[in-house]
C-alpha cells in the first residue's frame, strides 16, 4: 500500500498461515537485511513528515502562484 510502499511485509489479517510465514521471513532476516529494510522504511515514512509535506506544498503553491501572476 501507499502508506508502507515496498518497505513492509503485507499479509491478510484473516490468514494465520500467511502471518506465520511473514513472521518466519522476518525472523530469518540477517542483521544486514534488517538494517537495510529498516532504513528503507524510515526513509519512506519520512516523506510523510509534516515539515516535508508542508515544504512541498508551499513550493508547489509558489510555483502555481508565480505562473498565474506572470504575464503571458
Tab-separated table of C-alpha atoms in Angstrom:
chain	number	residue	atom	x	y	z
A	1	UNK	CA	0.000	0.000	0.000
A	2	UNK	CA	0.921	3.638	-0.328
A	3	UNK	CA	1.481	4.073	3.387
A	4	UNK	CA	4.196	1.412	3.557
A	5	UNK	CA	5.372	1.273	-0.054
A	6	UNK	CA	7.577	-1.754	-0.553
A	7	UNK	CA	9.029	-1.478	2.947
A	8	UNK	CA	6.777	-3.952	4.725
A	9	UNK	CA	5.544	-7.497	4.593
A	10	UNK	CA	1.825	-7.156	3.955
A	11	UNK	CA	-0.358	-10.142	4.726
A	12	UNK	CA	-4.112	-10.613	5.065
A	13	UNK	CA	-5.190	-10.393	8.700
A	14	UNK	CA	-7.539	-13.316	8.184
A	15	UNK	CA	-4.772	-15.682	7.025
A	16	UNK	CA	-2.906	-17.089	10.021
A	17	UNK	CA	-0.647	-19.152	7.748
A	18	UNK	CA	0.414	-16.040	5.826
A	19	UNK	CA	1.031	-14.165	9.071
A	20	UNK	CA	3.163	-17.035	10.374
A	21	UNK	CA	5.117	-17.202	7.108
A	22	UNK	CA	5.777	-13.427	7.212
A	23	UNK	CA	6.967	-13.713	10.805
A	24	UNK	CA	9.253	-16.594	9.811
A	25	UNK	CA	10.695	-14.451	6.987
A	26	UNK	CA	11.197	-11.510	9.354
A	27	UNK	CA	12.940	-13.653	11.980
A	28	UNK	CA	15.153	-15.217	9.301
A	29	UNK	CA	16.437	-11.850	8.029
A	30	UNK	CA	20.125	-11.269	8.585
A	31	UNK	CA	21.246	-8.242	10.586
A	32	UNK	CA	22.234	-6.515	7.346
A	33	UNK	CA	18.850	-7.246	5.753
A	34	UNK	CA	17.047	-5.889	8.832
A	35	UNK	CA	19.158	-2.737	8.807
A	36	UNK	CA	18.502	-2.191	5.092
A	37	UNK	CA	14.767	-2.821	5.460
A	38	UNK	CA	14.549	-0.527	8.497
A	39	UNK	CA	16.420	2.222	6.650
A	40	UNK	CA	14.106	1.950	3.647
A	41	UNK	CA	11.049	2.007	5.914
A	42	UNK	CA	12.326	5.083	7.754
A	43	UNK	CA	13.124	6.898	4.504
A	44	UNK	CA	9.649	6.082	3.198
A	45	UNK	CA	7.963	7.218	6.425
A	46	UNK	CA	9.875	10.499	6.465
A	47	UNK	CA	8.227	11.574	3.233
A	48	UNK	CA	5.075	11.964	5.317
A	49	UNK	CA	6.860	14.166	7.874
A	50	UNK	CA	4.818	17.302	8.485
A	51	UNK	CA	7.718	19.640	7.691
A	52	UNK	CA	8.478	17.933	4.384
A	53	UNK	CA	4.820	17.780	3.405
A	54	UNK	CA	4.323	21.488	4.097
A	55	UNK	CA	7.596	22.415	2.381
A	56	UNK	CA	6.490	20.586	-0.777
A	57	UNK	CA	3.014	22.101	-0.546
A	58	UNK	CA	4.361	25.631	-0.185
A	59	UNK	CA	6.855	25.125	-3.031
A	60	UNK	CA	4.040	23.957	-5.292
A	61	UNK	CA	1.822	26.853	-4.201
A	62	UNK	CA	4.612	29.316	-5.031
A	63	UNK	CA	5.037	27.736	-8.490
A	64	UNK	CA	1.330	27.921	-9.251
A	65	UNK	CA	1.022	31.456	-7.906
A	66	UNK	CA	4.030	32.639	-9.913
A	67	UNK	CA	2.665	31.033	-13.052
A	68	UNK	CA	-0.789	32.570	-12.555
A	69	UNK	CA	0.589	36.033	-11.853
A	70	UNK	CA	3.201	36.212	-14.610
A	71	UNK	CA	2.215	37.994	-17.816
A	72	UNK	CA	1.582	35.838	-20.855
